[in-house]
Amino acid sequence: MSLKDELTSVIEKVKDKKKKICILTHTNPDPDAIASAYGLWYFFKETAGIEATIYYDGIIGRINNRIMVDLLDIPIKKARKDYLKKFDYFCLVDTQPGKKNNCLPTYKKVLIVIDHHFEEGAENKGDLIDIRENVGSTAAIVCQYLEEFEIEVPENLATALFYGIKTDTDGLLRDYSSLDEKYYKKLFLNVDYKKLHKIEYPELPKEYFFDFADAITSARIFKDILIADLGEAFVPDMTGEMADYFLRMEGVSLVLVYGVFKDMLYFSIRTKKRGKTLGKVSYELAEGIGSGGGHNKTGGGVVQHPEKNKDIFLDRFYKKFSIEKEKLTTFYTGMK
Ligand SMILES: [Mn+2]
């Protein structure tokens, strides 16, 4: 069956009875998850006349993402405690059934799953399971849905989807596919640049620079690997932000940044090198003590009970990359 046929049968199923649909992102949603949810929301509106509900759990931490939601009028809300009872169907975007980074219990049947993370033996029970590990963003897959049904993408949605693809692929520089490239270029013509600029370069709170200072002073290097500890992070997304930043340091090709937020240890890993599988590495680093995932050049996750599991996690990281921890030094050692 073609993708369009599969989507058509999903629409037929929900259309007449005006079913209540909930679109769920992963915990602490990033721009790709938010944009994909918004795109799927618009898809249901245009094809079935249904106004779905978009829920997330955790927090929308990163300032850019909060401004994105605000400026582009994205109807995303924090999941209420009793949300499970209120809907006939659930969709998952940028995550999949059984993954620990979403709040949907595994017994719930799913209508549509759209994701681009590797499958970790999830029980993929649903009407339409669309997991494409080779694609750089979930947003690009959603773009394809909209295109299949010849739905015109309004400016705010185009801006969101563009930003989703851009952040997940670092502007078509890492882990991207021809699908990402196609829609990145197509959406570009319809982006609201003023809004995009405000999203990408927002005013930053002082806490941001406080975390930044911690990241810089704690950074330690072994060969081409840099590790930084944020201590208490003011938002979980700070680890990814700092990891991206450190990856720009000359001579560094692999970065780990971690920090604690609400009694959980968040971590992000980045590399410049080809042929890495950091998603899998992250999964293994957190196995049994939390959860991890990602792609080739980016990975991340969360570790529970950092007071006892942080050292286990770090030792696994040292071992994985043959780091002699007594030889870790600051990057400015020997500088004047
Ligand atoms: Mn994504």
Short mmCIF file of C-alpha atoms and ligand atoms in Angstrom, two decimals:
data_model
loop_
_atom_site.label_atom_id
_atom_site.label_comp_id
_atom_site.label_asym_id
_atom_site.label_seq_id
_atom_site.Cartn_x
_atom_site.Cartn_y
_atom_site.Cartn_z
CA MET A 1 0.00 0.00 0.00
CA SER A 2 1.30 3.46 -0.83
CA LEU A 3 1.82 6.06 1.87
CA LYS A 4 -1.11 8.03 0.54
CA ASP A 5 -3.40 5.00 0.70
CA GLU A 6 -2.32 4.29 4.24
CA LEU A 7 -2.95 7.88 5.27
CA THR A 8 -6.30 7.86 3.49
CA SER A 9 -7.46 4.85 5.45
CA VAL A 10 -6.43 6.53 8.70
CA ILE A 11 -8.40 9.63 7.72
CA GLU A 12 -11.45 7.52 6.82
CA LYS A 13 -11.28 5.86 10.20
CA VAL A 14 -11.43 9.11 12.18
CA LYS A 15 -13.30 11.46 9.88
CA ASP A 16 -17.00 10.76 10.18
CA LYS A 17 -17.26 10.16 13.87
CA LYS A 18 -15.20 13.25 14.66
CA LYS A 19 -12.87 11.26 16.84
CA LYS A 20 -10.81 12.99 19.50
CA ILE A 21 -7.14 12.81 18.62
CA CYS A 22 -4.14 13.58 20.80
CA ILE A 23 -0.76 14.23 19.21
CA LEU A 24 2.06 13.61 21.68
CA THR A 25 5.65 14.77 21.35
CA HIS A 26 8.58 13.37 23.27
CA THR A 27 9.39 14.62 26.76
CA ASN A 28 11.02 18.09 26.78
CA PRO A 29 10.17 18.59 23.09
CA ASP A 30 12.70 20.05 20.69
CA PRO A 31 11.87 22.12 17.57
CA ASP A 32 11.59 19.03 15.35
CA ALA A 33 9.06 17.43 17.70
CA ILE A 34 7.07 20.66 18.10
CA ALA A 35 7.05 21.40 14.36
CA SER A 36 6.06 17.82 13.48
CA ALA A 37 3.17 17.88 15.93
CA TYR A 38 2.03 21.21 14.49
CA GLY A 39 2.27 19.79 10.94
CA LEU A 40 0.29 16.68 11.82
CA TRP A 41 -2.28 18.84 13.63
CA TYR A 42 -2.72 20.85 10.42
CA PHE A 43 -2.89 17.66 8.39
CA PHE A 44 -5.86 16.38 10.42
CA LYS A 45 -7.56 19.77 10.22
CA GLU A 46 -7.28 19.94 6.45
CA THR A 47 -8.00 16.32 5.58
CA ALA A 48 -10.51 15.27 8.24
CA GLY A 49 -11.83 18.54 9.62
CA ILE A 50 -10.62 17.50 13.06
CA GLU A 51 -8.99 19.85 15.52
CA ALA A 52 -6.55 17.56 17.32
CA THR A 53 -4.88 18.37 20.65
CA ILE A 54 -1.11 18.60 20.93
CA TYR A 55 0.36 17.61 24.28
CA TYR A 56 3.87 17.41 25.64
CA ASP A 57 5.28 16.35 29.00
CA GLY A 58 8.35 17.64 30.79
CA ILE A 59 9.15 21.23 29.90
CA ILE A 60 9.73 23.36 26.83
CA GLY A 61 13.00 24.55 28.27
CA ARG A 62 15.08 26.16 25.60
CA ILE A 63 14.24 29.83 25.10
CA ASN A 64 14.25 29.43 21.31
CA ASN A 65 11.56 26.76 21.55
CA ARG A 66 9.33 28.81 23.81
CA ILE A 67 9.54 31.76 21.43
CA MET A 68 8.86 29.41 18.51
CA VAL A 69 5.61 28.24 20.14
CA ASP A 70 4.58 31.80 20.99
CA LEU A 71 5.43 33.57 17.75
CA LEU A 72 4.09 30.86 15.45
CA ASP A 73 0.87 30.32 17.46
CA ILE A 74 1.49 26.62 17.90
CA PRO A 75 -1.41 25.06 19.85
CA ILE A 76 0.76 22.86 22.07
CA LYS A 77 -0.14 22.35 25.71
CA LYS A 78 1.28 20.55 28.71
CA ALA A 79 -0.38 17.15 29.09
CA ARG A 80 -2.90 17.09 31.92
CA LYS A 81 -2.77 14.30 34.42
CA ASP A 82 -6.06 12.77 33.25
CA TYR A 83 -5.35 13.18 29.55
CA LEU A 84 -5.43 9.47 28.72
CA LYS A 85 -9.18 9.22 29.22
CA LYS A 86 -10.07 12.17 27.04
CA PHE A 87 -9.07 10.87 23.62
CA ASP A 88 -10.05 8.14 21.17
CA TYR A 89 -6.68 8.05 19.46
CA PHE A 90 -3.06 8.93 20.11
CA CYS A 91 -0.30 9.86 17.67
CA LEU A 92 3.40 10.01 18.53
CA VAL A 93 5.86 12.29 16.79
CA ASP A 94 9.66 12.23 17.03
CA THR A 95 9.37 9.28 19.42
CA GLN A 96 7.79 5.82 19.34
CA PRO A 97 5.68 3.44 21.43
CA GLY A 98 7.53 1.90 24.34
CA LYS A 99 10.28 4.53 24.41
CA LYS A 100 10.99 6.03 27.78
CA ASN A 101 11.10 9.56 26.37
CA ASN A 102 7.33 9.82 26.00
CA CYS A 103 4.53 9.55 28.53
CA LEU A 104 2.19 7.25 26.60
CA PRO A 105 1.67 3.92 28.39
CA THR A 106 2.54 0.95 26.20
CA TYR A 107 -0.93 -0.58 26.47
CA LYS A 108 -2.38 2.33 24.48
CA LYS A 109 -2.85 1.62 20.80
CA VAL A 110 -1.45 4.29 18.54
CA LEU A 111 -3.02 5.75 15.41
CA ILE A 112 0.07 7.22 13.76
CA VAL A 113 3.74 7.05 14.74
CA ILE A 114 6.19 9.28 12.89
CA ASP A 115 9.80 9.06 13.96
CA HIS A 116 13.37 8.97 12.69
CA HIS A 117 15.17 7.47 15.69
CA PHE A 118 16.38 3.90 15.63
CA GLU A 119 13.92 1.29 16.73
CA GLU A 120 14.81 -0.17 20.06
CA GLY A 121 12.43 -3.07 20.01
CA ALA A 122 9.39 -0.90 20.58
CA GLU A 123 6.07 -2.67 20.37
CA ASN A 124 5.00 -0.94 17.24
CA LYS A 125 1.30 -1.43 17.38
CA GLY A 126 -0.57 1.18 15.44
CA ASP A 127 -2.47 1.93 12.26
CA LEU A 128 0.38 3.74 10.56
CA ILE A 129 3.93 3.21 11.78
CA ASP A 130 6.32 5.43 9.88
CA ILE A 131 9.82 5.15 11.34
CA ARG A 132 12.60 6.15 8.96
CA GLU A 133 16.02 6.00 10.58
CA ASN A 134 17.75 7.38 7.53
CA VAL A 135 15.81 10.67 7.57
CA GLY A 136 17.29 13.61 9.47
CA SER A 137 14.08 15.04 10.89
CA THR A 138 10.52 14.01 11.63
CA ALA A 139 9.42 17.38 10.21
CA ALA A 140 10.54 16.35 6.71
CA ILE A 141 8.34 13.24 6.88
CA VAL A 142 5.38 15.38 7.93
CA CYS A 143 6.10 17.69 4.98
CA GLN A 144 5.71 14.68 2.73
CA TYR A 145 2.27 13.93 4.20
CA LEU A 146 1.16 17.49 3.53
CA GLU A 147 2.49 17.33 0.00
CA GLU A 148 0.81 13.99 -0.77
CA PHE A 149 -2.54 15.66 -0.05
CA GLU A 150 -1.60 18.89 -1.82
CA ILE A 151 -2.09 20.90 1.35
CA GLU A 152 -0.72 24.40 1.13
CA VAL A 153 1.54 25.16 4.06
CA PRO A 154 0.85 28.52 5.73
CA GLU A 155 3.73 30.78 6.71
CA ASN A 156 3.80 30.01 10.43
CA LEU A 157 3.75 26.27 9.82
CA ALA A 158 6.39 26.57 7.10
CA THR A 159 8.60 28.51 9.50
CA ALA A 160 8.14 25.87 12.21
CA LEU A 161 8.86 22.93 9.89
CA PHE A 162 11.87 24.69 8.41
CA TYR A 163 13.28 25.37 11.88
CA GLY A 164 12.59 21.74 12.85
CA ILE A 165 14.59 20.39 9.91
CA LYS A 166 17.27 23.01 10.42
CA THR A 167 17.94 22.23 14.08
CA ASP A 168 17.87 18.45 13.70
CA THR A 169 20.21 18.46 10.69
CA ASP A 170 22.25 21.49 11.73
CA GLY A 171 21.17 23.23 8.53
CA LEU A 172 21.70 20.15 6.31
CA LEU A 173 25.17 19.53 7.68
CA ARG A 174 24.70 16.35 9.69
CA ASP A 175 22.58 13.20 9.56
CA TYR A 176 20.33 14.48 6.78
CA SER A 177 18.70 12.78 3.79
CA SER A 178 17.40 13.87 0.39
CA LEU A 179 13.95 14.22 1.97
CA ASP A 180 15.23 16.79 4.45
CA GLU A 181 17.03 18.64 1.69
CA LYS A 182 13.98 18.69 -0.55
CA TYR A 183 11.64 20.23 2.03
CA TYR A 184 14.26 22.49 3.56
CA LYS A 185 14.65 24.14 0.17
CA LYS A 186 10.94 24.12 -0.59
CA LEU A 187 9.92 25.60 2.77
CA PHE A 188 12.63 28.23 2.52
CA LEU A 189 10.48 30.13 0.01
CA ASN A 190 7.68 30.41 2.52
CA VAL A 191 9.49 31.17 5.79
CA ASP A 192 8.77 34.29 7.83
CA TYR A 193 12.38 35.43 8.21
CA LYS A 194 11.71 38.05 10.86
CA LYS A 195 10.06 35.49 13.08
CA LEU A 196 12.77 32.93 12.33
CA HIS A 197 15.42 35.42 13.35
CA LYS A 198 13.64 36.16 16.62
CA ILE A 199 13.45 32.42 17.31
CA GLU A 200 17.11 31.80 16.53
CA TYR A 201 18.56 34.83 18.30
CA PRO A 202 16.41 35.52 21.34
CA GLU A 203 17.31 37.58 24.36
CA LEU A 204 18.84 35.15 26.85
CA PRO A 205 18.27 34.97 30.60
CA LYS A 206 21.20 35.45 32.97
CA GLU A 207 20.93 31.78 34.02
CA TYR A 208 22.02 30.86 30.54
CA PHE A 209 25.36 32.57 31.02
CA PHE A 210 25.72 31.11 34.47
CA ASP A 211 25.47 27.59 32.99
CA PHE A 212 27.79 28.70 30.25
CA ALA A 213 30.41 29.69 32.84
CA ASP A 214 30.08 26.30 34.56
CA ALA A 215 30.48 24.54 31.25
CA ILE A 216 33.67 26.44 30.39
CA THR A 217 35.35 26.08 33.78
CA SER A 218 34.47 22.40 34.15
CA ALA A 219 35.53 21.35 30.65
CA ARG A 220 38.22 18.66 30.57
CA ILE A 221 40.01 17.22 27.58
CA PHE A 222 41.60 13.89 26.74
CA LYS A 223 43.07 13.76 23.24
CA ASP A 224 40.23 14.99 20.98
CA ILE A 225 37.45 14.36 23.50
CA LEU A 226 35.95 17.11 25.65
CA ILE A 227 33.75 16.51 28.71
CA ALA A 228 31.89 19.26 30.57
CA ASP A 229 29.74 19.21 33.70
CA LEU A 230 27.06 21.92 34.06
CA GLY A 231 26.31 21.05 37.67
CA GLU A 232 22.68 22.12 38.08
CA ALA A 233 21.39 23.06 34.63
CA PHE A 234 18.68 25.69 34.44
CA VAL A 235 16.93 23.81 31.64
CA PRO A 236 17.64 20.25 30.40
CA ASP A 237 18.29 21.46 26.84
CA MET A 238 21.39 23.34 28.00
CA THR A 239 23.50 20.18 27.65
CA GLY A 240 22.80 19.99 23.91
CA GLU A 241 23.38 23.67 23.43
CA MET A 242 26.79 23.57 25.14
CA ALA A 243 27.78 20.32 23.39
CA ASP A 244 27.12 21.93 20.00
CA TYR A 245 29.16 24.90 21.09
CA PHE A 246 32.17 22.91 22.34
CA LEU A 247 32.24 20.87 19.15
CA ARG A 248 33.47 24.02 17.44
CA MET A 249 36.67 24.03 19.51
CA GLU A 250 39.74 23.28 17.41
CA GLY A 251 41.17 19.84 17.93
CA VAL A 252 37.96 18.53 19.51
CA SER A 253 35.94 15.91 17.67
CA LEU A 254 33.81 14.34 20.39
CA VAL A 255 31.93 16.14 23.17
CA LEU A 256 29.98 15.01 26.22
CA VAL A 257 28.07 17.57 28.29
CA TYR A 258 25.93 16.64 31.27
CA GLY A 259 23.99 18.43 33.96
CA VAL A 260 21.34 17.83 36.59
CA PHE A 261 17.79 19.13 36.29
CA LYS A 262 15.12 18.16 38.85
CA ASP A 263 17.10 15.19 40.20
CA MET A 264 17.78 13.73 36.76
CA LEU A 265 21.08 13.79 34.91
CA TYR A 266 20.72 14.91 31.30
CA PHE A 267 23.49 14.33 28.81
CA SER A 268 24.30 15.20 25.20
CA ILE A 269 27.01 13.78 22.96
CA ARG A 270 28.19 15.25 19.67
CA THR A 271 30.83 14.30 17.14
CA LYS A 272 32.29 15.67 13.94
CA LYS A 273 33.50 12.27 12.84
CA ARG A 274 31.76 10.16 10.27
CA GLY A 275 30.71 6.62 10.87
CA LYS A 276 29.76 7.10 14.51
CA THR A 277 26.53 5.80 15.98
CA LEU A 278 26.01 8.05 18.98
CA GLY A 279 22.33 7.17 19.23
CA LYS A 280 23.24 3.59 19.92
CA VAL A 281 26.12 4.63 22.18
CA SER A 282 23.74 6.83 24.22
CA TYR A 283 21.30 3.98 24.50
CA GLU A 284 24.03 1.71 25.88
CA LEU A 285 25.47 4.32 28.25
CA ALA A 286 22.08 4.75 29.93
CA GLU A 287 20.93 1.15 29.75
CA GLY A 288 19.39 0.08 33.05
CA ILE A 289 19.97 3.47 34.69
CA GLY A 290 17.92 5.70 32.40
CA SER A 291 17.32 6.05 28.69
CA GLY A 292 19.24 7.29 25.69
CA GLY A 293 19.01 7.56 21.93
CA GLY A 294 19.78 9.77 18.98
CA HIS A 295 21.34 9.55 15.56
CA ASN A 296 24.84 9.13 14.12
CA LYS A 297 26.52 12.37 15.06
CA THR A 298 24.27 13.33 17.95
CA GLY A 299 23.03 11.45 20.96
CA GLY A 300 21.67 12.09 24.40
CA GLY A 301 19.52 10.89 27.20
CA VAL A 302 18.74 10.94 30.85
CA VAL A 303 20.10 9.06 33.87
CA GLN A 304 17.97 8.52 36.95
CA HIS A 305 19.28 8.92 40.51
CA PRO A 306 22.45 10.77 39.51
CA GLU A 307 23.78 10.60 43.08
CA LYS A 308 24.48 6.90 42.60
CA ASN A 309 24.39 6.44 38.80
CA LYS A 310 26.47 9.36 37.57
CA ASP A 311 29.75 7.53 38.18
CA ILE A 312 28.45 4.37 36.51
CA PHE A 313 27.45 6.43 33.51
CA LEU A 314 30.80 8.28 33.35
CA ASP A 315 32.82 5.10 33.74
CA ARG A 316 30.91 3.59 30.83
CA PHE A 317 31.69 6.66 28.76
CA TYR A 318 35.42 6.55 29.65
CA LYS A 319 35.55 2.88 28.79
CA LYS A 320 33.63 3.25 25.54
CA PHE A 321 36.04 5.88 24.24
CA SER A 322 39.23 4.58 25.96
CA ILE A 323 39.62 7.70 28.07
CA GLU A 324 42.29 7.64 30.77
CA LYS A 325 40.45 9.77 33.29
CA GLU A 326 43.55 10.72 35.31
CA LYS A 327 44.86 12.35 32.14
CA LEU A 328 41.88 14.65 31.65
CA THR A 329 43.04 18.26 31.77
CA THR A 330 41.50 21.69 31.23
CA PHE A 331 41.66 22.96 27.67
CA TYR A 332 43.63 26.01 28.86
CA THR A 333 46.33 24.02 30.68
CA GLY A 334 49.67 25.44 29.61
CA MET A 335 48.14 28.60 28.16
CA LYS A 336 49.23 31.98 29.37
MN MN B 1 13.90 14.76 15.57
#
